[in-house]
Amino acid sequence: MQIIRSIAQLRAWRKTAGRLAFVPTMGNLHAGHLALVEAARQHADKVVVSIFVNRLQFGQGEDFDAYPRTFEADCAKLEAAGVDVLFFPDERELYPRIKQDFNVEPPHIQNELCGAFRPGHFRGVATVVSKLFNIVQADVACFGKKDFQQLHVIRAMVDDLNMPIEIVPVDTGRADDGLALSSRNGYLSAEERAEAPRLYRHLSAIRDALLAGDNRYAVLEKAAADDLAAHGWRVDYIEVRQADTLEVAHAGEPRLVVLAAARLGRTRLIDNIEVTR
Amino acid sequence: MQIIRSIAQLRAWRKTAGRLAFVPTMGNLHAGHLALVEAARQHADKVVVSIFVNRLQFGQGEDFDAYPRTFEADCAKLEAAGVDVLFFPDERELYPRIKQDFNVEPPHIQNELCGAFRPGHFRGVATVVSKLFNIVQADVACFGKKDFQQLHVIRAMVDDLNMPIEIVPVDTGRADDGLALSSRNGYLSAEERAEAPRLYRHLSAIRDALLAGDNRYAVLEKAAADDLAAHGWRVDYIEVRQADTLEVAHAGEPRLVVLAAARLGRTRLIDNIEVTR
């Protein structure tokens, strides 16, 4: 595996690469990321993974400085997964003027769900992903469904700005007890880790109710939120939405997604389940 | 010359095109546009010109509906100039949901100079140019210096968002009396057309003063604006700025540009001169 730190070098290599798949990450890789790499390998001749902890998508008081940097371990995993190139730029390379002057501005959905709790987050994601797409010029990029709203924003952006790339969604990796794999799971204490799967259990229960024809979204949402709160969670949101647009779902909607974000101690966990009925 | 109206067809053609140069226009072509085409031919094997009157960059009360559409004449000129492909999408092709959801948001310079008089204009330009770049995937794109602030915004955008394209600036075409060639000159009455070169004469006079070491920018600007007003113009601005950043110029600045926008009757004319001293 080649490690490339400069944009110019990556562009030069890209010219030789044939059909190319790209997996952007912030590092601290787990099995969920490796599933993205595996999907990437199935879509192209060569695979680039990037590791870049993007300051732009972290809000004030968020965990930018504390975000785990585990470069050596990440390299070993990517090497073993057969990645061709690791793109590992520093902040100077991606933000040479420190401030990013031009931003890709998503529509109102950027201020809903997770966006309501992380102002500017999806602008930061859309902007850095645009930059990375322009640098890597891959044919395909793989994104996990765990960050469902992020996946939605990226797909809508690619479509709306006519970006010449195909987005491949990849299913959420889960621990045996159902907890969605996430870099932030590493923040959990043993006690919190034992409690954490409750989030997925509630999403699953709402899915089952929806599949049984229940359309009382607000009731289902409130019951889950109340139970989580009773078990020490601070719930940012639990919502049933249209799966394809992320807009508010009306009764009888056939393609739904149940999304949640909630905090256990200092750790914010997110998860979701799609429901087709 | 092939006329292509669909994005899918253009993308298919692009794969066969080798090194490609791109000239985005809004049609109503004049010799200034043909100079862009000539520059494009010198930079690539194939040349694509687009004609698209972009609603997004016109403000309320601006001339979107009245903007001259001269398709047949434009085709003849482009054919004679050796253009390989004319990309001529309709609004449905570029804005299938009517509303553009994702926008490329330029920094504060979008609200200065022309931007102060055309709110949202440079956002609309940056967004449609991003879309066209993503569709055409040219190696090079040519822009005229007549729209100096537009050229600045595009170059800064390409740099800041790492777009894989080279921007080639092309000198302003002028009539014998100095008037910058522009589609909007066609709006001028005979009397206004005779008056119009006064704008360039003032820019030239300011250039001469700057070259002679004059640093009293505000004095030079005001003298020119007052004389234009005395001759029936409504002046939006005349300003001396740093040429490379478009920021406010300090005394002694070596690389300057003098920019102006002013209205003669219903027609808004813009022009500029670069000064290196």
Coordinates of C-alpha atoms in Angstrom, one line a residue:
Chain A
M1 CA 0.0 0.0 0.0
Q2 CA 1.3 3.4 -1.0
I3 CA 0.9 6.3 1.4
I4 CA 0.4 9.6 -0.4
R5 CA 0.3 12.9 1.5
S6 CA 0.3 15.5 -1.3
I7 CA -2.5 16.4 -3.7
A8 CA -0.2 16.7 -6.6
Q9 CA 1.2 13.2 -6.0
L10 CA -2.3 11.7 -5.7
R11 CA -3.4 13.3 -8.9
A12 CA -0.3 11.9 -10.7
W13 CA -1.0 8.4 -9.4
R14 CA -4.7 8.7 -10.2
K15 CA -3.9 9.0 -13.9
T16 CA -2.4 5.5 -13.8
A17 CA -5.2 3.9 -11.7
G18 CA -8.0 2.8 -14.2
R19 CA -11.4 2.4 -12.6
L20 CA -11.1 3.8 -9.0
A21 CA -13.1 3.5 -5.9
F22 CA -12.8 5.8 -2.9
V23 CA -13.5 5.5 0.8
P24 CA -13.2 8.7 2.7
T25 CA -12.7 8.2 6.5
M26 CA -11.5 10.1 9.6
G27 CA -9.4 7.1 10.6
N28 CA -9.7 5.1 13.9
L29 CA -10.8 2.3 11.6
H30 CA -13.1 -0.6 12.7
A31 CA -14.9 -3.4 10.9
G32 CA -17.5 -1.0 9.5
H33 CA -14.8 0.9 7.6
L34 CA -13.4 -2.4 6.3
A35 CA -16.8 -3.3 5.0
L36 CA -16.6 -0.1 3.0
V37 CA -13.2 -1.1 1.6
E38 CA -14.6 -4.5 0.7
A39 CA -17.5 -2.9 -1.2
A40 CA -15.0 -0.5 -2.9
R41 CA -12.9 -3.4 -4.1
Q42 CA -15.9 -5.0 -5.7
H43 CA -16.6 -1.8 -7.7
A44 CA -13.2 -0.9 -9.2
D45 CA -9.7 -2.0 -10.1
K46 CA -8.0 0.1 -7.4
V47 CA -9.1 1.5 -4.0
V48 CA -8.1 4.7 -2.4
V49 CA -8.9 5.3 1.3
S50 CA -8.4 8.7 2.8
I51 CA -7.8 9.5 6.5
F52 CA -8.5 13.1 7.4
V53 CA -10.0 14.4 10.6
N54 CA -11.9 17.3 9.1
R55 CA -12.0 20.3 11.5
L56 CA -14.7 21.9 9.4
Q57 CA -17.3 19.4 10.3
F58 CA -16.7 19.6 14.1
G59 CA -18.7 22.2 16.0
Q60 CA -17.5 24.3 19.0
G61 CA -17.2 22.0 22.0
E62 CA -17.2 18.9 19.9
D63 CA -14.4 16.3 20.0
F64 CA -12.1 17.4 17.2
D65 CA -9.0 17.5 19.4
A66 CA -9.9 14.4 21.3
Y67 CA -10.9 12.4 18.1
P68 CA -8.8 9.2 18.2
R69 CA -5.8 9.3 15.8
T70 CA -4.6 5.7 15.4
F71 CA -2.4 6.0 12.2
E72 CA -0.2 2.9 12.7
A73 CA -3.1 0.5 13.4
D74 CA -5.2 2.0 10.6
C75 CA -2.4 1.4 8.1
A76 CA -2.1 -2.2 9.1
K77 CA -5.8 -2.8 8.7
L78 CA -5.9 -1.1 5.3
E79 CA -2.8 -2.9 4.1
A80 CA -4.4 -6.2 5.1
A81 CA -7.6 -5.2 3.4
G82 CA -5.8 -4.8 0.1
V83 CA -6.1 -1.0 -0.2
D84 CA -3.9 0.4 -3.0
V85 CA -3.4 3.9 -1.8
L86 CA -3.9 5.6 1.5
F87 CA -4.4 9.4 1.0
F88 CA -3.2 11.0 4.2
P89 CA -3.0 14.8 3.8
D90 CA -2.4 17.1 6.7
E91 CA -4.5 20.2 7.4
R92 CA -2.1 22.5 5.5
E93 CA -2.5 20.4 2.4
L94 CA -6.3 20.6 2.4
Y95 CA -6.7 24.0 4.0
P96 CA -3.6 25.9 2.9
R97 CA -5.2 29.3 3.9
I98 CA -6.5 27.7 7.2
K99 CA -9.9 29.1 6.4
Q100 CA -12.0 27.4 3.7
D101 CA -13.3 30.3 1.6
F102 CA -15.8 28.5 -0.7
N103 CA -18.3 26.2 0.9
V104 CA -20.8 23.7 -0.6
E105 CA -24.1 24.8 1.1
P106 CA -26.7 22.0 1.5
P107 CA -30.4 22.8 1.6
H108 CA -32.6 23.0 4.8
I109 CA -32.1 19.3 5.7
Q110 CA -28.6 20.3 7.0
N111 CA -30.4 22.0 9.9
E112 CA -32.7 19.1 10.8
L113 CA -32.1 15.8 12.7
C114 CA -28.3 15.7 13.6
G115 CA -28.0 19.1 11.9
A116 CA -30.2 20.7 14.5
F117 CA -27.6 19.7 17.2
R118 CA -24.5 20.2 15.1
P119 CA -24.7 23.6 13.3
G120 CA -22.5 23.7 10.3
H121 CA -21.7 20.0 10.4
F122 CA -23.2 19.0 7.1
R123 CA -21.8 22.1 5.3
G124 CA -18.4 21.0 6.6
V125 CA -19.0 17.4 5.4
A126 CA -20.3 18.5 2.0
T127 CA -17.4 20.9 1.5
V128 CA -14.6 18.5 2.4
V129 CA -16.2 15.6 0.5
S130 CA -16.4 17.9 -2.6
K131 CA -12.7 18.7 -2.2
L132 CA -11.8 15.1 -1.8
F133 CA -13.9 14.0 -4.8
N134 CA -12.2 16.7 -6.9
I135 CA -8.8 15.5 -5.7
V136 CA -9.2 11.8 -6.0
Q137 CA -11.5 11.8 -9.1
A138 CA -12.7 8.3 -8.3
D139 CA -15.5 6.6 -10.3
V140 CA -17.2 5.3 -7.2
A141 CA -17.3 6.3 -3.5
C142 CA -18.6 4.2 -0.7
F143 CA -20.4 5.6 2.4
G144 CA -21.9 3.7 5.3
K145 CA -25.6 3.8 6.1
K146 CA -24.8 4.3 9.8
D147 CA -24.4 8.0 9.0
F148 CA -27.7 7.9 7.1
Q149 CA -28.2 11.7 7.0
Q150 CA -24.6 12.2 5.8
L151 CA -25.2 9.5 3.1
H152 CA -28.4 11.4 2.1
V153 CA -26.6 14.7 1.9
I154 CA -23.7 13.3 -0.2
R155 CA -26.1 11.6 -2.6
A156 CA -28.2 14.6 -3.0
M157 CA -25.1 16.8 -3.5
V158 CA -23.7 14.5 -6.2
D159 CA -27.0 14.5 -8.0
D160 CA -27.7 18.2 -7.6
L161 CA -24.2 19.4 -8.6
N162 CA -23.8 16.8 -11.3
M163 CA -20.7 15.4 -9.8
P164 CA -19.2 12.6 -12.0
I165 CA -19.1 9.9 -9.3
E166 CA -21.4 7.0 -8.2
I167 CA -22.2 6.7 -4.5
V168 CA -22.4 3.2 -3.1
P169 CA -24.2 2.9 0.2
V170 CA -23.0 0.1 2.5
D171 CA -24.9 -1.5 5.4
T172 CA -24.1 -0.7 9.0
G173 CA -21.7 -3.0 10.7
R174 CA -23.0 -4.1 14.1
A175 CA -21.6 -5.8 17.3
D176 CA -23.3 -9.1 18.3
D177 CA -25.6 -7.2 20.6
G178 CA -26.8 -4.9 17.8
L179 CA -24.7 -1.8 18.6
A180 CA -23.7 0.0 15.4
L181 CA -19.9 0.1 15.0
S182 CA -18.6 3.6 15.4
S183 CA -15.3 5.2 16.3
R184 CA -17.0 6.9 19.1
N185 CA -17.9 3.6 20.8
G186 CA -14.3 3.7 22.1
Y187 CA -15.4 6.6 24.4
L188 CA -17.9 4.4 26.3
S189 CA -17.2 3.1 29.8
A190 CA -17.9 -0.6 30.4
E191 CA -21.2 0.2 32.0
E192 CA -22.2 2.5 29.1
R193 CA -21.1 -0.1 26.6
A194 CA -23.5 -2.6 28.2
E195 CA -26.3 0.0 28.1
A196 CA -25.6 1.2 24.5
P197 CA -27.5 -1.5 22.5
R198 CA -30.8 -0.2 24.0
L199 CA -30.8 2.4 21.2
Y200 CA -30.8 -0.3 18.5
R201 CA -33.4 -2.3 20.4
H202 CA -35.8 0.6 20.3
L203 CA -35.2 1.3 16.6
S204 CA -35.9 -2.4 16.0
A205 CA -39.1 -2.2 18.0
I206 CA -40.3 0.8 16.1
R207 CA -39.5 -1.0 12.8
D208 CA -41.6 -3.9 13.9
A209 CA -44.5 -1.7 14.8
L210 CA -44.2 0.1 11.4
L211 CA -44.2 -3.2 9.6
A212 CA -47.3 -4.2 11.5
G213 CA -49.0 -1.1 10.1
D214 CA -48.7 1.3 13.0
N215 CA -48.7 4.9 11.7
R216 CA -48.6 6.6 15.1
Y217 CA -45.0 7.9 14.5
A218 CA -45.1 10.5 17.3
V219 CA -46.3 7.9 19.8
L220 CA -43.7 5.4 18.9
E221 CA -41.0 8.1 18.9
K222 CA -42.0 9.3 22.3
A223 CA -42.2 5.9 24.0
A224 CA -38.7 5.1 22.8
A225 CA -37.3 8.5 23.9
D226 CA -39.0 8.2 27.3
D227 CA -37.5 4.8 27.9
L228 CA -34.1 5.9 26.9
A229 CA -34.3 8.9 29.2
A230 CA -35.4 6.6 32.0
H231 CA -32.2 4.7 31.5
G232 CA -29.9 7.7 31.7
W233 CA -29.7 8.8 28.0
R234 CA -30.1 12.3 26.8
V235 CA -32.0 11.9 23.6
D236 CA -31.3 14.4 20.8
Y237 CA -34.0 12.9 18.6
I238 CA -35.8 9.8 17.5
E239 CA -37.8 10.3 14.3
V240 CA -39.5 8.4 11.6
R241 CA -38.8 10.0 8.2
Q242 CA -39.2 9.3 4.5
A243 CA -36.3 7.1 3.6
D244 CA -35.6 8.7 0.2
T245 CA -35.9 12.4 1.0
L246 CA -35.5 12.5 4.8
E247 CA -38.6 14.7 4.8
V248 CA -41.3 14.3 7.5
A249 CA -43.2 11.0 6.9
H250 CA -47.0 11.0 6.5
A251 CA -49.2 8.1 7.6
G252 CA -49.0 5.1 5.2
E253 CA -45.6 6.1 3.8
P254 CA -44.1 2.9 2.3
R255 CA -40.3 3.7 2.5
L256 CA -39.3 4.9 5.9
V257 CA -36.2 5.3 8.0
V258 CA -36.2 5.5 11.8
L259 CA -33.2 7.7 12.9
A260 CA -31.9 8.4 16.4
A261 CA -29.2 10.3 18.1
A262 CA -28.7 10.1 21.9
R263 CA -26.0 10.7 24.4
L264 CA -24.7 8.2 27.0
G265 CA -22.5 10.2 29.4
R266 CA -20.2 12.3 27.2
T267 CA -20.7 10.1 24.1
R268 CA -23.1 10.8 21.4
L269 CA -24.3 7.7 19.5
I270 CA -26.4 7.7 16.3
D271 CA -28.1 4.8 14.5
N272 CA -31.0 4.1 12.1
I273 CA -33.1 1.4 10.5
E274 CA -34.7 1.5 7.1
V275 CA -38.2 0.1 6.8
T276 CA -40.0 -0.8 3.6
R277 CA -43.6 -1.9 4.0
Chain B
M1 CA -20.1 20.8 -35.0
Q2 CA -22.2 18.5 -32.9
I3 CA -25.0 20.0 -30.8
I4 CA -25.6 18.1 -27.6
R5 CA -28.5 18.8 -25.3
S6 CA -28.3 16.1 -22.7
I7 CA -25.9 15.6 -19.9
A8 CA -25.7 11.9 -20.5
Q9 CA -24.8 12.3 -24.2
L10 CA -22.2 14.9 -23.4
R11 CA -20.6 12.7 -20.8
A12 CA -20.4 9.8 -23.3
W13 CA -18.8 12.1 -25.9
R14 CA -16.4 13.5 -23.4
K15 CA -14.9 10.0 -22.9
T16 CA -13.7 10.1 -26.5
A17 CA -12.5 13.7 -26.6
G18 CA -8.9 13.6 -25.3
R19 CA -7.6 16.9 -24.0
L20 CA -10.6 19.2 -23.7
A21 CA -11.1 22.9 -23.4
F22 CA -14.4 24.5 -22.3
V23 CA -15.9 27.9 -22.9
P24 CA -19.1 28.5 -20.9
T25 CA -21.4 31.3 -22.3
M26 CA -24.9 32.6 -22.2
G27 CA -25.0 32.9 -26.0
N28 CA -25.6 36.1 -28.0
L29 CA -22.0 35.6 -29.1
H30 CA -19.7 38.4 -30.2
A31 CA -16.0 38.7 -31.1
G32 CA -15.1 38.6 -27.3
H33 CA -16.5 35.1 -27.1
L34 CA -14.7 34.0 -30.3
A35 CA -11.5 35.1 -28.7
L36 CA -12.3 32.7 -25.8
V37 CA -12.9 29.9 -28.4
E38 CA -9.6 30.7 -30.1
A39 CA -7.7 30.6 -26.7
A40 CA -9.5 27.3 -26.0
R41 CA -8.3 25.8 -29.3
Q42 CA -4.8 26.6 -28.4
H43 CA -5.0 24.7 -25.1
A44 CA -6.6 21.4 -26.2
D45 CA -7.5 18.9 -28.9
K46 CA -11.2 19.5 -28.7
V47 CA -13.4 22.5 -27.7
V48 CA -16.8 22.5 -26.1
V49 CA -18.8 25.7 -25.8
S50 CA -21.9 25.8 -23.7
I51 CA -24.9 28.2 -24.2
F52 CA -27.1 28.4 -21.1
V53 CA -28.8 31.5 -19.9
N54 CA -28.6 30.8 -16.2
R55 CA -31.6 32.0 -14.3
L56 CA -29.8 31.5 -11.0
Q57 CA -27.4 34.4 -11.6
F58 CA -30.0 36.9 -12.5
G59 CA -31.6 38.9 -9.7
Q60 CA -35.2 40.1 -9.4
G61 CA -35.8 42.9 -11.8
E62 CA -32.8 41.9 -13.9
D63 CA -32.9 41.0 -17.6
F64 CA -33.3 37.2 -17.5
D65 CA -36.4 37.1 -19.7
A66 CA -35.2 39.9 -22.0
Y67 CA -31.6 38.4 -22.3
P68 CA -31.0 38.0 -26.1
R69 CA -31.4 34.4 -27.4
T70 CA -29.8 34.2 -30.8
F71 CA -29.3 30.5 -31.2
E72 CA -29.0 30.2 -35.0
A73 CA -26.5 33.1 -35.4
D74 CA -24.5 31.7 -32.4
C75 CA -24.3 28.2 -34.0
A76 CA -23.0 29.7 -37.3
K77 CA -20.3 31.6 -35.4
L78 CA -19.2 28.6 -33.4
E79 CA -19.2 26.3 -36.4
A80 CA -17.0 28.8 -38.3
A81 CA -14.7 29.1 -35.2
G82 CA -14.1 25.3 -35.4
V83 CA -15.9 24.4 -32.1
D84 CA -16.3 20.6 -31.8
V85 CA -19.4 20.4 -29.5
L86 CA -22.0 22.9 -28.6
F87 CA -23.6 21.9 -25.2
F88 CA -27.0 23.5 -25.2
P89 CA -29.1 22.1 -22.3
D90 CA -32.5 23.4 -21.4
E91 CA -33.4 24.5 -17.9
R92 CA -35.0 21.1 -17.2
E93 CA -31.7 19.4 -17.9
L94 CA -29.7 21.6 -15.6
Y95 CA -32.3 22.2 -12.9
P96 CA -34.6 19.2 -13.0
R97 CA -36.1 20.0 -9.7
I98 CA -36.5 23.7 -10.8
K99 CA -34.9 24.8 -7.5
Q100 CA -31.1 24.2 -7.1
D101 CA -30.8 22.7 -3.6
F102 CA -27.0 22.7 -3.2
N103 CA -25.1 25.9 -3.8
V104 CA -21.5 26.8 -4.0
E105 CA -21.1 29.7 -1.6
P106 CA -18.3 32.2 -2.3
P107 CA -16.7 34.2 0.5
H108 CA -17.4 37.9 1.3
I109 CA -16.1 39.2 -2.1
Q110 CA -19.4 38.0 -3.5
N111 CA -21.1 40.9 -1.8
E112 CA -18.7 43.6 -2.9
L113 CA -18.3 45.5 -6.2
C114 CA -20.8 44.1 -8.6
G115 CA -22.0 41.7 -5.9
A116 CA -23.2 44.7 -3.8
F117 CA -25.6 45.5 -6.7
R118 CA -26.5 42.0 -7.7
P119 CA -27.3 40.0 -4.5
G120 CA -26.8 36.3 -5.1
H121 CA -25.2 36.8 -8.6
F122 CA -21.9 35.2 -7.8
R123 CA -23.4 32.4 -5.9
G124 CA -25.4 31.6 -9.0
V125 CA -22.3 31.9 -11.2
A126 CA -20.2 29.7 -8.9
T127 CA -23.0 27.1 -8.7
V128 CA -23.7 26.8 -12.4
V129 CA -20.1 26.8 -13.3
S130 CA -19.4 24.0 -10.8
K131 CA -22.3 22.0 -12.4
L132 CA -20.9 22.7 -15.9
F133 CA -17.4 21.7 -14.9
N134 CA -18.7 18.5 -13.3
I135 CA -20.6 17.7 -16.5
V136 CA -18.0 18.7 -19.1
Q137 CA -14.9 17.5 -17.2
A138 CA -12.7 19.6 -19.3
D139 CA -8.9 20.0 -18.7
V140 CA -9.1 23.8 -19.3
A141 CA -11.7 26.5 -19.2
C142 CA -11.5 30.0 -20.7
F143 CA -13.0 33.1 -19.1
G144 CA -12.8 36.7 -20.2
K145 CA -11.2 39.4 -18.2
K146 CA -14.1 41.7 -19.0
D147 CA -16.0 40.0 -16.1
F148 CA -13.0 40.4 -13.8
Q149 CA -14.8 39.7 -10.6
Q150 CA -16.4 36.6 -12.1
L151 CA -12.9 35.4 -13.3
H152 CA -11.6 36.1 -9.8
V153 CA -14.4 34.1 -8.1
I154 CA -14.0 31.2 -10.5
R155 CA -10.2 31.0 -10.1
A156 CA -10.6 31.2 -6.3
M157 CA -13.3 28.6 -6.3
V158 CA -11.2 26.2 -8.4
D159 CA -8.3 26.7 -6.1
D160 CA -10.2 26.5 -2.9
L161 CA -12.3 23.5 -3.8
N162 CA -9.4 21.7 -5.6
M163 CA -11.3 21.4 -8.8
P164 CA -9.3 19.5 -11.4
I165 CA -9.3 22.2 -14.1
E166 CA -7.1 25.0 -15.3
I167 CA -8.6 28.4 -15.8
V168 CA -7.2 30.5 -18.7
P169 CA -8.0 34.2 -18.5
V170 CA -8.5 35.9 -21.9
D171 CA -8.1 39.7 -22.6
T172 CA -11.2 41.8 -23.1
G173 CA -12.2 42.4 -26.7
R174 CA -12.9 46.1 -27.5
A175 CA -14.5 48.1 -30.2
D176 CA -12.2 50.6 -31.9
D177 CA -13.3 53.4 -29.6
G178 CA -12.4 51.3 -26.5
L179 CA -15.9 50.0 -25.5
A180 CA -15.6 46.5 -24.0
L181 CA -17.5 44.0 -26.1
S182 CA -20.5 42.8 -24.3
S183 CA -23.9 41.2 -25.1
R184 CA -25.5 44.0 -23.3
N185 CA -24.1 46.6 -25.7
G186 CA -27.0 45.6 -27.9
Y187 CA -29.4 47.3 -25.5
L188 CA -27.8 50.7 -26.1
S189 CA -29.5 53.4 -28.3
A190 CA -27.3 55.1 -30.9
E191 CA -26.8 58.0 -28.6
E192 CA -25.9 55.8 -25.6
R193 CA -23.5 53.8 -27.8
A194 CA -21.7 57.1 -28.7
E195 CA -21.5 58.0 -25.0
A196 CA -20.5 54.5 -23.7
P197 CA -16.7 54.6 -24.4
R198 CA -16.4 57.3 -21.7
L199 CA -16.3 54.5 -19.1
Y200 CA -13.1 53.1 -20.7
R201 CA -11.6 56.5 -21.1
H202 CA -11.9 57.1 -17.4
L203 CA -10.4 53.7 -16.5
S204 CA -7.5 54.5 -18.9
A205 CA -7.0 57.9 -17.2
I206 CA -6.9 56.3 -13.8
R207 CA -4.5 53.7 -15.0
D208 CA -2.2 56.5 -16.3
A209 CA -2.4 58.3 -13.0
L210 CA -1.6 55.1 -11.1
L211 CA 1.4 54.4 -13.4
A212 CA 2.6 57.9 -12.7
G213 CA 2.7 57.0 -9.0
D214 CA -0.6 58.5 -7.9
N215 CA -1.9 56.7 -4.8
R216 CA -4.9 58.9 -4.1
Y217 CA -7.3 56.2 -5.1
A218 CA -10.4 57.8 -3.6
V219 CA -9.7 61.1 -5.4
L220 CA -9.3 59.4 -8.7
E221 CA -12.4 57.3 -8.3
K222 CA -14.5 60.3 -7.3
A223 CA -13.3 62.4 -10.2
A224 CA -14.3 59.7 -12.7
A225 CA -17.6 59.0 -11.0
D226 CA -18.5 62.7 -10.9
D227 CA -17.7 63.2 -14.6
L228 CA -19.8 60.1 -15.6
A229 CA -22.7 61.3 -13.5
A230 CA -22.4 64.7 -15.2
H231 CA -22.8 62.9 -18.5
G232 CA -26.0 61.1 -17.5
W233 CA -24.5 57.9 -16.1
R234 CA -25.7 56.3 -12.8
V235 CA -22.5 54.9 -11.4
D236 CA -22.6 51.7 -9.3
Y237 CA -18.9 51.9 -8.4
I238 CA -15.5 52.8 -9.7
E239 CA -12.8 51.3 -7.5
V240 CA -9.1 50.6 -7.4
R241 CA -8.5 47.2 -5.9
Q242 CA -5.6 44.7 -5.5
A243 CA -5.6 42.7 -8.8
D244 CA -4.9 39.3 -7.3
T245 CA -7.2 39.3 -4.3
L246 CA -9.8 42.0 -5.2
E247 CA -9.3 43.3 -1.7
V248 CA -9.1 47.0 -1.0
A249 CA -5.7 48.4 -2.2
H250 CA -3.3 50.2 0.0
A251 CA -1.0 53.0 -1.2
G252 CA 1.9 51.8 -3.2
E253 CA 0.3 48.4 -4.1
P254 CA 2.1 47.2 -7.3
R255 CA -0.6 45.0 -8.8
L256 CA -3.9 46.8 -9.2
V257 CA -7.1 46.6 -11.1
V258 CA -9.5 49.5 -11.7
L259 CA -13.1 48.2 -11.9
A260 CA -16.3 50.0 -12.8
A261 CA -20.0 49.4 -13.3
A262 CA -22.3 52.1 -14.4
R263 CA -25.7 52.5 -16.1
L264 CA -26.5 54.3 -19.2
G265 CA -30.3 54.4 -19.4
R266 CA -31.5 50.9 -18.7
T267 CA -28.2 49.3 -19.6
R268 CA -25.6 48.3 -17.0
L269 CA -22.0 48.3 -18.4
I270 CA -18.9 47.0 -16.6
D271 CA -15.3 47.2 -17.5
N272 CA -11.8 47.1 -15.9
I273 CA -8.1 47.7 -16.5
E274 CA -5.3 45.9 -14.8
V275 CA -2.3 48.0 -13.7
T276 CA 1.1 46.7 -12.8
R277 CA 3.6 49.2 -11.6

